[in-house]
Amino acid sequence: MKNIVLIVLNVLFFATTATAQIDTLNAPAAVLPNVYADPHIAAFGNRFYIYPTTDGSEGWKSTSFTAWSSKDLVKWKYEKVILDLPKDISWAKERAWAPAIAYKNGKYYYYFSADVNIGVAVSDKPTGPFKDALGKPLVKKAMLRGQMIDPMVFVDDDGAAYLYFGQGNCNIVKLADNMISYDTTKIISIKPRGYNEGSFVFKRNGKYYLSWSEYDTRDPRYSVAYATSDSPLGPFVKATKNPILKGKGVVKGAGHHSIVQVPGKDEWYIAYHRFKIPGGNGYNRETCISPLRFDQDGNIMPIDVFEKVKPVKIK
């Protein structure tokens, strides 16, 4: 009888272990088809939108940006190309990377990396078409240390807007009310421990969260960490429990994220890219979404890259 019990326990143990291994080998499908990276997710009106980098070229030499919309975070509609560098931009033709979008003054402001500069375009609609607002970069290549890429704009409750950008350092500056200019003498440059690129900022319960990607996007260890502050300009204190997002099993290179709140709810989701499954790498990445949750103290809890997103609607 004792031997039979031991056999049953061993079978249960190995079955549980096998199930755990299978879970890490079967990740949820990407939310966008083909290869897209660096997704910026936002909610406008009764829809969600994703603005990604078009991936799939050695050296990330894409030349245009697209937009995608969804009513529920699960099914995504291809809107169109919303900005084409060769046609719409006079000062850059390739390396269209890591965009972000913000709404203010009744208009949509689209910030983007192009040939290692940062530009800004404007439209009356979240799906464009967008037009170059300046005819030149908003942030010029080599203006500061590191690469002038990965813009992100946060609009606070009082209407003030802040630009975050940079690889190597995180640069922060308050934008003018027109959203397309700033005082260069007011730029703050910080480098949180582990910071590489892809900064993102949001506010919850009066606290400002700054998150970023660590390691290189071609590295399977690519991951996301965060810090908090009482001000959008910092100082930011890195959380003790990091990273909040990282690869596991078949999921590799999970990073370069953005975070969206379901309007009117304390419900949050994180969009990010991972190496394409199967056979992906730092030039072939795909866009995913996972739930993002907080503990009772406001700390971001570790994200489960194997949790499927259920349909969510904006009222």
Coordinates of N, CA and C in Angstrom, one line a residue, residues 116 118 139-150 165-172 187-191 195-197:
V116 N 17.7 58.8 -35.6 CA 18.3 59.1 -34.3 C 18.1 60.6 -33.9
I118 N 14.5 63.2 -32.8 CA 13.1 63.0 -32.3 C 12.3 64.1 -33.0
V139 N 14.1 67.3 -31.1 CA 15.3 67.0 -30.4 C 16.3 66.5 -31.4
K140 N 17.4 67.2 -31.6 CA 18.4 66.9 -32.6 C 19.4 65.8 -32.2
K141 N 19.8 65.0 -33.2 CA 20.8 64.0 -33.0 C 22.0 64.5 -32.3
A142 N 22.5 63.8 -31.3 CA 23.7 64.2 -30.5 C 23.6 65.5 -29.7
M143 N 22.4 65.9 -29.5 CA 22.2 67.1 -28.7 C 22.7 66.9 -27.2
L144 N 22.4 65.7 -26.8 CA 22.9 65.3 -25.4 C 23.6 64.0 -25.5
R145 N 24.1 63.5 -24.4 CA 24.8 62.2 -24.4 C 23.8 61.1 -24.7
G146 N 24.3 60.1 -25.3 CA 23.4 58.9 -25.7 C 22.7 59.2 -27.0
Q147 N 21.7 58.3 -27.3 CA 21.0 58.5 -28.5 C 19.7 59.3 -28.3
M148 N 19.3 60.1 -29.2 CA 18.1 60.9 -29.0 C 16.9 60.2 -29.7
I149 N 16.4 59.2 -28.9 CA 15.4 58.3 -29.4 C 14.4 58.1 -28.3
D150 N 13.3 57.3 -28.6 CA 12.3 56.8 -27.6 C 11.6 57.9 -26.9
F165 N 12.9 61.2 -22.9 CA 13.5 60.6 -24.0 C 14.9 60.2 -23.7
G166 N 15.5 59.4 -24.6 CA 16.9 59.1 -24.6 C 17.3 57.7 -24.3
Q167 N 18.3 57.3 -25.0 CA 19.0 56.0 -24.7 C 20.3 56.3 -24.0
G168 N 20.6 55.5 -23.0 CA 21.8 55.8 -22.2 C 21.5 56.7 -21.0
N169 N 20.8 57.7 -21.2 CA 20.3 58.6 -20.1 C 18.8 58.8 -20.3
C170 N 18.1 59.1 -19.3 CA 16.7 59.5 -19.4 C 16.6 61.0 -19.2
N171 N 16.2 61.7 -20.3 CA 16.2 63.2 -20.3 C 14.7 63.6 -20.1
I172 N 14.5 64.6 -19.3 CA 13.2 65.1 -18.9 C 13.1 66.6 -19.1
I187 N 16.3 71.1 -19.3 CA 16.4 69.7 -19.4 C 17.1 69.0 -18.2
I188 N 16.5 68.0 -17.7 CA 17.1 67.2 -16.6 C 17.5 65.9 -17.1
S189 N 18.7 65.5 -16.9 CA 19.2 64.2 -17.3 C 19.5 63.3 -16.1
I190 N 18.9 62.1 -16.1 CA 19.1 61.2 -15.0 C 19.4 59.8 -15.6
K191 N 20.0 59.0 -14.8 CA 20.3 57.6 -15.2 C 20.0 56.7 -14.0
Y195 N 19.1 51.6 -16.2 CA 18.4 52.3 -17.3 C 19.2 52.1 -18.6
N196 N 18.4 51.8 -19.7 CA 19.0 51.8 -21.0 C 18.2 52.7 -21.9
E197 N 16.8 52.4 -22.0 CA 16.0 53.1 -23.0 C 14.6 52.9 -22.7

